[in-house]
Each structure stands twice: as C-alpha cells, then as structure tokens.
XYZ file of C-alpha atoms in Angstrom:
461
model
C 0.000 0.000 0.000
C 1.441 3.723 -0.836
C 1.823 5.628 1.737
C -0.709 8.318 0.620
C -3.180 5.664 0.846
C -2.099 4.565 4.368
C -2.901 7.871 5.594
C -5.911 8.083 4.938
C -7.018 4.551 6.932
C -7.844 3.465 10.563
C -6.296 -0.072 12.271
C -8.942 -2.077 10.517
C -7.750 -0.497 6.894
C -10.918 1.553 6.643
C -11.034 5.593 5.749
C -10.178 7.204 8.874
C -11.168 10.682 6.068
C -12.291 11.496 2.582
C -10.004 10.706 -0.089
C -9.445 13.354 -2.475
C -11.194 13.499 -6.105
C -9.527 14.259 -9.497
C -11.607 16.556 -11.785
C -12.749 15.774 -15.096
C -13.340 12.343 -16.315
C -13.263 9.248 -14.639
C -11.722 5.461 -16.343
C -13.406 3.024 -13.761
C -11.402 0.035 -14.698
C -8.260 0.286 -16.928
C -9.769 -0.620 -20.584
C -8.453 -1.309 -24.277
C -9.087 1.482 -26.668
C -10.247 3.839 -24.098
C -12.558 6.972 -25.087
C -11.398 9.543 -22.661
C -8.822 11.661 -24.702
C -11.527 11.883 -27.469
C -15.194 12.445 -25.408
C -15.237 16.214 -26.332
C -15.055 15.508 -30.338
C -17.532 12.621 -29.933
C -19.538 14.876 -28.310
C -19.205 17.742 -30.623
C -20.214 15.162 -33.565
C -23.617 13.991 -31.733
C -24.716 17.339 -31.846
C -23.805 17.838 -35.154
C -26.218 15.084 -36.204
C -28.606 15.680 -33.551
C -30.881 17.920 -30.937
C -28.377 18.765 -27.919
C -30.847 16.805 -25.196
C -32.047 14.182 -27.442
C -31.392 10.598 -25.977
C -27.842 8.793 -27.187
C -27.551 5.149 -27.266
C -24.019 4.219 -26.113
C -24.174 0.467 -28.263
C -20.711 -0.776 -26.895
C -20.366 0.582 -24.282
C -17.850 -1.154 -22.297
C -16.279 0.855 -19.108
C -19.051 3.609 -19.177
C -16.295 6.505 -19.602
C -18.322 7.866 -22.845
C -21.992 7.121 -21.504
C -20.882 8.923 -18.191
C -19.651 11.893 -19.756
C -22.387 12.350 -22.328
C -25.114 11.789 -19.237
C -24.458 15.525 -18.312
C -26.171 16.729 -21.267
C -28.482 13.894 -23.134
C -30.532 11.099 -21.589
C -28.308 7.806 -21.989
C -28.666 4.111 -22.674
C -25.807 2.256 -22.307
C -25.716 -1.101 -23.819
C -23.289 -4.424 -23.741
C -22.744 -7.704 -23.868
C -20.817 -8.033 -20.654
C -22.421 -7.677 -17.282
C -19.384 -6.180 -15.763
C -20.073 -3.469 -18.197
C -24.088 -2.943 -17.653
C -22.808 -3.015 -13.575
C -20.062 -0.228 -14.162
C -22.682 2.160 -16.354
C -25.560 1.498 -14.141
C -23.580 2.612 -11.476
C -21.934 5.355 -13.509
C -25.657 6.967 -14.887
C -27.469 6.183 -11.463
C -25.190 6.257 -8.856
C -26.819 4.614 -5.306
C -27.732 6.319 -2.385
C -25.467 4.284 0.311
C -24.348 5.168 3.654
C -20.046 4.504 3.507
C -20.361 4.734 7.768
C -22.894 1.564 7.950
C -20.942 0.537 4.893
C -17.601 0.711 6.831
C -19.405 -1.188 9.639
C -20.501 -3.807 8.016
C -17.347 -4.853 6.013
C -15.077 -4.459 9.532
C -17.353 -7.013 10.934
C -17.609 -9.362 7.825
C -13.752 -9.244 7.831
C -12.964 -9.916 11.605
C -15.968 -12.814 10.955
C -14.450 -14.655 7.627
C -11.214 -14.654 9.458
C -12.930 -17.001 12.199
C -15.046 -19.152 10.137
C -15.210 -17.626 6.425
C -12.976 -17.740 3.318
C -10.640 -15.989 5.184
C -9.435 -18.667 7.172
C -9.732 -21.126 4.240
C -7.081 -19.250 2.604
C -4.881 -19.111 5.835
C -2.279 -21.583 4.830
C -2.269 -20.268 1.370
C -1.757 -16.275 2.643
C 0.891 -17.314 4.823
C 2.830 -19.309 2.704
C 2.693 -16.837 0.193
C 3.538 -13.739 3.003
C 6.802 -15.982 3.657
C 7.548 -16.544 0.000
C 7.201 -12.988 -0.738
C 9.376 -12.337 2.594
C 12.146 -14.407 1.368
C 11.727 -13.177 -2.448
C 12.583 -9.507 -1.088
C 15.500 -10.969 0.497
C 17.051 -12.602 -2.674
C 15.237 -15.806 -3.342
C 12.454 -15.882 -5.491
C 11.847 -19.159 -6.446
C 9.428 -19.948 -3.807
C 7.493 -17.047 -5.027
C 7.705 -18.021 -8.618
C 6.608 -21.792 -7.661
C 3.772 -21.068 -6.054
C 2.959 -18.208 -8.777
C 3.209 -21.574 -11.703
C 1.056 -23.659 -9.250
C -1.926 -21.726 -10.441
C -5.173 -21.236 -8.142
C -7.092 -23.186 -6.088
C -9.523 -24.250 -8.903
C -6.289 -25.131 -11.433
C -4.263 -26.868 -8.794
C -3.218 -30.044 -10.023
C -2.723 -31.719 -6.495
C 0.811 -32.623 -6.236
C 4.003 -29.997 -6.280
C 7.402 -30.815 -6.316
C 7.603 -27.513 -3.581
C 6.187 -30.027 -0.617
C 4.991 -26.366 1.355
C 2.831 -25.394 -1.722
C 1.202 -28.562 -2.066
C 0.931 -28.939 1.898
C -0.637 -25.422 1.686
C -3.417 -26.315 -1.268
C -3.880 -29.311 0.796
C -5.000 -27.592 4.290
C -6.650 -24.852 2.736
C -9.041 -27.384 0.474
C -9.483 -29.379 3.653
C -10.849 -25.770 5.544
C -13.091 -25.252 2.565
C -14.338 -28.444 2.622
C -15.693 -28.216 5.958
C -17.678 -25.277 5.622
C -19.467 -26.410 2.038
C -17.144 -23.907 0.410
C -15.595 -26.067 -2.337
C -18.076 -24.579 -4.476
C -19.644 -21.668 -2.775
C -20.355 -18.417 -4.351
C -19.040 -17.139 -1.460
C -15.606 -18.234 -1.717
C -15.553 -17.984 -5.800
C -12.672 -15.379 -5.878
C -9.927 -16.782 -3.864
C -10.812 -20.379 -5.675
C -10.999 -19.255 -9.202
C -8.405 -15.894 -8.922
C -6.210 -16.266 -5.984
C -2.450 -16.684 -6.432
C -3.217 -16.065 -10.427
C -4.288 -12.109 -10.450
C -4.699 -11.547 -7.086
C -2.892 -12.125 -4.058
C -4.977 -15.281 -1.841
C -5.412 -12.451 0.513
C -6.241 -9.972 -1.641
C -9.197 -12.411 -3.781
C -10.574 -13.674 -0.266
C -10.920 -9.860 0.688
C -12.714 -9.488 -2.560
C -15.164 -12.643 -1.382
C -15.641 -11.253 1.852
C -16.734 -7.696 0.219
C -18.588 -9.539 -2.211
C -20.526 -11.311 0.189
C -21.379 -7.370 2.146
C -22.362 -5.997 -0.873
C -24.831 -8.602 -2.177
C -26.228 -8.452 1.327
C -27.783 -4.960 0.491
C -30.870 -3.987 -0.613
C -30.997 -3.419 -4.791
C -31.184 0.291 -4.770
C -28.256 0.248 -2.203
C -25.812 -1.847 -4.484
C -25.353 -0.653 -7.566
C -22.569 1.789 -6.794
C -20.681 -0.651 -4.059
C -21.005 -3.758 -6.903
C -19.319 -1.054 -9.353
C -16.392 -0.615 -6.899
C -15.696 -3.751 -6.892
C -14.894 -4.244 -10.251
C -12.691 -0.942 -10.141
C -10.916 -2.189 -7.071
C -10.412 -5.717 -8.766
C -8.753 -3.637 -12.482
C -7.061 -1.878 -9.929
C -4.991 -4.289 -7.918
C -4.644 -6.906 -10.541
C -1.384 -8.005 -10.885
C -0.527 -8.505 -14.434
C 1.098 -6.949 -17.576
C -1.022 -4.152 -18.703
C -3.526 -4.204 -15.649
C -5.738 -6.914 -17.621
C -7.106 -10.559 -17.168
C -5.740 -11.838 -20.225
C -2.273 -13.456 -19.333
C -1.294 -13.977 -15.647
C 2.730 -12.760 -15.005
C 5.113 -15.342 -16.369
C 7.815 -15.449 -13.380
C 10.555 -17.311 -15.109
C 11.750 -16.586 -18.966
C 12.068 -19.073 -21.657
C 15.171 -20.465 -20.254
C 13.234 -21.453 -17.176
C 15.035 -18.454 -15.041
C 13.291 -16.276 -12.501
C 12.832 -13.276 -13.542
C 15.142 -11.117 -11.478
C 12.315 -8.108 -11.287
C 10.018 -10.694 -10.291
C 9.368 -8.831 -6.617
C 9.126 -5.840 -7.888
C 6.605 -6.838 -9.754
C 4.450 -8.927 -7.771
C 5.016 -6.467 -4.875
C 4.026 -3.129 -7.003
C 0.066 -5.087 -6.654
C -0.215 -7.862 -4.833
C 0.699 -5.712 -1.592
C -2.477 -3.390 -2.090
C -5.379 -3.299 0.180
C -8.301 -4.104 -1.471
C -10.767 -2.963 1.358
C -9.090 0.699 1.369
C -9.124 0.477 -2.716
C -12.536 -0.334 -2.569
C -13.353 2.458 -0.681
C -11.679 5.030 -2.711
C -13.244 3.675 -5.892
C -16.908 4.512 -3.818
C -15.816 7.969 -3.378
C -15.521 8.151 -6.734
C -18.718 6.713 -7.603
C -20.833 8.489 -5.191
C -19.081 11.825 -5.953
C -20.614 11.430 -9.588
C -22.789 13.912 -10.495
C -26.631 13.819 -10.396
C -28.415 15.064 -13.771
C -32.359 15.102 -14.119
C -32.675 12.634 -17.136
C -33.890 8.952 -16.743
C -30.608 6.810 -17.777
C -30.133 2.347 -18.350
C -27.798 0.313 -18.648
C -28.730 -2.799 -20.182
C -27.078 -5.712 -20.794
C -27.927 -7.179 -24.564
C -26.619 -8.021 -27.998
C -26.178 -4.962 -30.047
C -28.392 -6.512 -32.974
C -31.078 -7.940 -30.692
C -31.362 -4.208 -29.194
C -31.330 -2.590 -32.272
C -34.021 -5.180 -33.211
C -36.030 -4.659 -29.888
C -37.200 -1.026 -31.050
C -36.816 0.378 -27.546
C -34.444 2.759 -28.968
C -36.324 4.474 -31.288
C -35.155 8.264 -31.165
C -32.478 10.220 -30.755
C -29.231 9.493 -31.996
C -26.769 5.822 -31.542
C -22.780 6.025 -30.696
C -21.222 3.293 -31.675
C -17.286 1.968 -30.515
C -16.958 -1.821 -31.558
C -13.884 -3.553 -31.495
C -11.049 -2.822 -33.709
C -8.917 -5.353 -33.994
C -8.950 -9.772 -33.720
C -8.250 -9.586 -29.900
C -11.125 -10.908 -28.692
C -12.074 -8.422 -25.563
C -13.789 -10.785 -23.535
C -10.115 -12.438 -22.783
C -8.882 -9.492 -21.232
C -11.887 -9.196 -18.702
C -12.928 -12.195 -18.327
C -12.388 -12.081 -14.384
C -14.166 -8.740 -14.065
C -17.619 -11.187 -15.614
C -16.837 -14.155 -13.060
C -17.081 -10.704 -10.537
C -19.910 -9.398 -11.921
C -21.973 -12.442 -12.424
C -20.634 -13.917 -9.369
C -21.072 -17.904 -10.819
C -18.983 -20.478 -10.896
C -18.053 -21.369 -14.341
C -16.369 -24.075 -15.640
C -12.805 -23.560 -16.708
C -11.795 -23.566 -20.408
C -8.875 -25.754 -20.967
C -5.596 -26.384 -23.265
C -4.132 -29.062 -24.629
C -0.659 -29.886 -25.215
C 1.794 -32.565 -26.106
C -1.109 -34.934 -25.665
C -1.570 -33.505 -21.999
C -4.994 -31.638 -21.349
C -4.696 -29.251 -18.350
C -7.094 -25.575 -17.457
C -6.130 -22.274 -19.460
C -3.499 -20.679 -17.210
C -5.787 -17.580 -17.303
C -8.259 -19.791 -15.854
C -10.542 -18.357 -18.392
C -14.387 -19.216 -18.568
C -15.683 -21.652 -21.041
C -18.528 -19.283 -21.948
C -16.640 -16.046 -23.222
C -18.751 -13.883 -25.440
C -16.660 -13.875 -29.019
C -17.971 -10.558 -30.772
C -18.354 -11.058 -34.375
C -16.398 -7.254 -34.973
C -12.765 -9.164 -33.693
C -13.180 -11.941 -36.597
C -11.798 -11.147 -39.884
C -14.715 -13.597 -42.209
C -17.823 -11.934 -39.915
C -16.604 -8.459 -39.283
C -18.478 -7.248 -42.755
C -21.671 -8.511 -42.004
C -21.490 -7.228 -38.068
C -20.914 -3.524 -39.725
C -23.466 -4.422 -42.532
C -26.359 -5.780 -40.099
C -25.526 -2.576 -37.509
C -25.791 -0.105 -40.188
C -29.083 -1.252 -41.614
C -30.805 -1.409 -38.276
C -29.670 2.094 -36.758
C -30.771 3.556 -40.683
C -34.086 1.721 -40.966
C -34.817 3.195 -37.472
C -34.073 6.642 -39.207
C -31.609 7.334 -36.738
C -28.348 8.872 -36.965
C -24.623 7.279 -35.978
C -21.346 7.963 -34.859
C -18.833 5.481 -35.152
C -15.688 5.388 -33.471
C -13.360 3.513 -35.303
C -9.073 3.208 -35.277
C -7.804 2.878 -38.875
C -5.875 -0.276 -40.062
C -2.085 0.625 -40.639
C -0.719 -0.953 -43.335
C 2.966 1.292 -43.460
C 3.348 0.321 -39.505
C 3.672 -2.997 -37.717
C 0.512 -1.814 -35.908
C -2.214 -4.727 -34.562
C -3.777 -5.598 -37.303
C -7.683 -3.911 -37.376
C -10.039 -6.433 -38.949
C -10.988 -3.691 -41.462
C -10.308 -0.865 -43.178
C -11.606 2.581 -42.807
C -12.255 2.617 -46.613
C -14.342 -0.774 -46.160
C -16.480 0.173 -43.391
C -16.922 3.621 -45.283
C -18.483 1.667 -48.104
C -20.745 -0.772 -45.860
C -22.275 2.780 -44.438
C -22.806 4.161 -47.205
C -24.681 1.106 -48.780
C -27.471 2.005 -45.711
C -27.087 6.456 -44.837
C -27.978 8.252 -47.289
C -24.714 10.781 -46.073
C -21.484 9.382 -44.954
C -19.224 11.820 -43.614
C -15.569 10.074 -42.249
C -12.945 12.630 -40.079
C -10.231 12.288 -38.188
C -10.211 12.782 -34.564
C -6.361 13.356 -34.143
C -2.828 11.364 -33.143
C -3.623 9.963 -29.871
C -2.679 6.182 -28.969
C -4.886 4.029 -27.585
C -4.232 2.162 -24.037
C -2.126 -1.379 -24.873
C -1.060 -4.137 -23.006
C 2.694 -2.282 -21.285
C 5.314 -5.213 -21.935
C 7.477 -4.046 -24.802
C 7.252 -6.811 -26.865
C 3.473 -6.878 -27.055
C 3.321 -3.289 -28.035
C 2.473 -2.625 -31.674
C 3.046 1.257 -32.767
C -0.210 3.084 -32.699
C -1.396 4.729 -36.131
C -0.562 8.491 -36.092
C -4.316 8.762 -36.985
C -5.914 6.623 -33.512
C -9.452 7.509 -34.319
C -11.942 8.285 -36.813
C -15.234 9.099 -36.252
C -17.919 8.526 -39.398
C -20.976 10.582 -39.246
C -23.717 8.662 -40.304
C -27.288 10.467 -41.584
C -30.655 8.735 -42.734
C-alpha cells in the first residue's frame, strides 16, 4: 500500500477521512481502446447530427467513460454484452444512495468474521505461505514465489508440487473449505478461481468477503458498491497491462526467474483491497446527479437494435477494432460481476490436457467485430438497423495501418466507409487526431499506434 493511501485509513484499513477526487473524467477500470482523450469531439459530432438533449444510445459501451460523460447533457442508454459493463454504467448513470459509515461497519465485521469461520481462514495456509515466500523473495530468493505463482489457483491446482509447502498449503486450505461447504460456494468464488493467479490469496478472499457485504444490500443500495468492486479488482490486478488476459510469467524461456520478479508482484499484490474499494466509492458516489432517466442494459447490439426500444435520438457506436477478442482481457471482471462459478476452459498440449493458465471461462462472449470472415456482415447488419430506425450514428473507429507494424484492425476505414454508405444516405468520415490508444505495457506486445488513432464517421438517414 502507498503511503498516501495509508494515511488516509484506521487499524482495521478503513477511511479514517475522505479521499481526495480528481476533476474531469473518470476510467473506472483500466480498458483497451479507451474513449477519454476523445469524449469532447464525440460529443461535438452527436450534436452535429442531432438535438443537444435528445437521448444517445451508447451500443458498446464497455467501461461507461463515454456514456458517463455524455449523461451531463443527453438522456443515456448504455448497452453491452458483458455484465461487468451494464454493472459499471448502471452505477456510472445512477449512482446509489449508500451510507459509507454503515458501509464501513458492516465490512469491519464481515472481515474480523471470515477470518474465524469464512474464506478468510480457508485461505490461511495459502496467505501465509505466500507472506513468507514474498518475505524471502525480497531478500534474494524468489523461487518460492515463482513456484507457487506456476502452481496456479485453487480451482487449477493439479494436487501434487514438487515444492512439498505449496502442495501442503493447497492441501489444508481445500481441507478448511471443505468443511464449511465452500468447495463450491459463491461465497468463496474469488480466492478459488483468482487467488495466487491475479490476485494475491489475501487480496481475492478480501474481494469474497466484500462480495458477500455488498450482495447483502438492498438493490437500490448496491449498484454503486457492486461497481467498486470491479474498479478495485482492475485496480490491484497483478498482471502486464492491468488486464485478465495473461497472468505474469515469473521465469523466462530459459526457465530463469525473472530477477524483477518482486518488484513486480510487490508493485500489486501488496495493495489493500478494502481501502481500494473504498476510494473507488468515493468516486462513484461523488458522480454527479443530472435530471434525465438513464439504463444500462445488458444485450446483444443486434437484438437491441431489433427490440425497437431505442427508437429516437441518436446511436454512438465503438466496436472492437482489432482480432483480440475483448472478452479475454476481462474475463475475471464477468466471473465478478456475475458472481457464478463457471467451468474452466482448458488447453491441450503434447497430448496432456490441463485448465487455461488464465483460468478463463468456457462461456466467453466472441464478438463477431474481432473476426476477420464476420466483421463485414457485423458492420453491414448494424448499419441497416440504426438507418431503418431513421436514426443517426457515430462510429468510433481506429484505422488499419498498413505502413506500420501496428495490430492488425479487422478492417479498413475505406471498407467500413463503403458498408455505411450502402445504408445512410450521407457518410461523412474525419479524423479525430494522433492519440494512442491504451495497450497491453510489456514491450514486446506493443504494436506502434497509427498516427491517426481515431476516426469518427458521421452517419445520416
């Protein structure tokens, strides 16, 4: 924990006094191809194409930075795929009228209860052997650390380690789950699934224990607390780029530890996700109020279109650029949100079949915009819906880069141009201007960003 942080919390790691607020815009979790740098030109086109205070359909809207921002002007629906993403905007257009005191009250007691009979003290065994492997990883010797870091979860555990205190560890804390019914408890979903793979065990059971709190409360009470838990979760993940798509390696491909291996567990895995948690509901109950009736709704973008619900006003569009598929890289923010248990997806190699080190789910929304042979008839589909509706569009989209060895977009600006224009009777594509897009921060991932990160095509019935 920084030491800014630390000042601001009592002995039980709650705010002892309000944390301060930045100004301006607000990212929620960290997120691919983030808006923020470009919400005053998207703006600026909406209300070229329509009435200032006419409603705006946000279609992908992912971590609510563009809904929120337009909300002070325009009535809002924010719509995706992902629940973690209808959670965040719900949260971000209707913020909840909670109490933080009876909040604080509540989570001190949950805490000081899961340590005596919760998930807590389950993952005793498991926190302390990974407090002493951190402890002697600081001191020089990180292969403890980086053993238990291969080992995986408690869900991808394979039973048998050739480190006797890991598997000795797994062993006692499976036996303490086991006695409460928590093998497969909601309840304990986190520290099984997450722990030791993105989180610290401490840090996932934490997230359990204010899962459990915030479920407790009435629905008008938990919209804002279930949104900051996903922001504390993007926050203290401990992986390159701040995303759920690739847990750290900790050796190379020579089988070394990494020698910055501490460093980079410790810059995370030492965070408090209580006081993190609280900071985020600052934020989220420091969000404006505006008098215009906003949703968030979780859907396909077709099947809404299709609904009619949205039948006025003007849609905003920002699907995926390139063939990552998104859902990879927040796939543990949709376990959160959801709060299931899902079944693990799994890979197979040399003939041996073991679960995805990600520990990914085996239902993982693929959008059709991220593959190369569907992509057309995604932007074809779209386009004919939001014009037969006689409503306007923007679309946000990052041209492909053929001069640069950039990630390869599934389409071309020229392409989708055409599609548009086969359904609006105007078309109009500009520029937005040389920004770069958030990536994935390991050097040899990053692909140089176009000069030109964003267009914007104006779309008119």
């Amino acid at each position: 924990m920084d030491s800014a942080t630390a000042q601001n919390l009592d002995h039980n790691g709650l705010p002892s006094e309000p944390l301060r607020q930045d100004d301006g815009p607000w990212r929620p979790i960290h997120y691919l191809g983030s808006k923020l740098r470009a919400l005053p030109a998207i703006e600026e086109a909406l209300q070229g194409v329509s009435d200032e205070a006419s409603p705006v359909c946000d279609l992908f809207a992912g971590s609510g930075t563009v809904a929120s921002w337009l909300s002070r002007s325009r009535p809002v629906t924010a719509v995706d795929i992902q629940e973690y993403s209808r959670i965040i905007c719900d949260a971000m257009l209707n913020p909840s009228q909670v109490s933080l005191k009876v909040l604080e009250v509540k989570i001190a007691a949950a805490i000081s209860s899961s340590r005596l009979t919760g998930v807590l003290r389950a993952a005793r065994p498991l926190i302390e052997l990974e407090e002493q492997l951190l402890e002697q990883s600081r001191l020089g010797d990180p292969s403890g650390l980086a053993d238990l870091i291969e080992a995986g979860s408690f869900m991808t555990f394979r039973g048998r380690h050739e480190n006797l205190l890991i598997a000795e560890a797994h062993s006692a804390s499976k036996r303490l789950l086991s006695e409460n019914d928590g093998l497969a408890d909601v309840s304990t979903m986190v520290f099984r699934h997450f722990g030791g793979v993105y989180f610290s065990f401490e840090q996932a059971a934490k997230l359990d224990v204010l899962l459990d709190v915030v479920h407790s409360l009435v629905l008008e009470e938990r919209r804002s607390p279930l949104a900051a838990i996903l922001t504390t979760a993007s926050d203290i993940v401990n992986t390159v780029g701040k995303q759920f798509a690739q847990p750290i390696r900790p050796r190379d491909k020579d089988g070394r530890v990494k020698r910055t291996l501490y460093s980079q567990v410790a810059r995370d895995r030492f965070k408090d996700p209580v006081a993190v948690f609280f900071h985020s509901m600052e934020k989220y109950l420091g969000l404006p109020s505006h008098d215009f009736n906003h949703s968030a709704v979780r859907s396909d973008y077709l099947d809404f279109l299709r609904s009619g619900v949205f039948n006025r006003g003007v849609v905003y569009a920002d699907p995926p650029y390139t063939r990552d598929h998104y859902s990879r890289f927040y796939h543990a923010l949709e376990t959160i949100a959801l709060r299931d248990d899902p079944r693990i997806s799994t890979n197979t190699a040399h003939g041996v079949t073991q679960p995805s080190r990600g520990v990914y789910r085996v239902e993982r929304h693929q959008s059709p915009f991220c593959i190369r042979s569907k992509a057309p008839d995604a932007f074809e589909q779209m386009f004919a819906e939001i014009a037969s509706a006689g409503l306007p569009l923007v679309l946000s989209y990052s041209p492909y880069s053929s001069e640069k060895d950039a990630h390869p977009r599934v389409m071309t600006v020229d392409a989708i141009s055409d599609l548009a224009k086969g359904s609006f009777a105007s078309v109009e594509v500009t520029s937005i201007g040389g920004f770069s897009h958030s990536r994935l921060n390991k050097a040899e991932l990053h692909k140089e960003a176009s000069s030109e990160a964003e267009f914007l095509f104006i779309c008119r019935p």
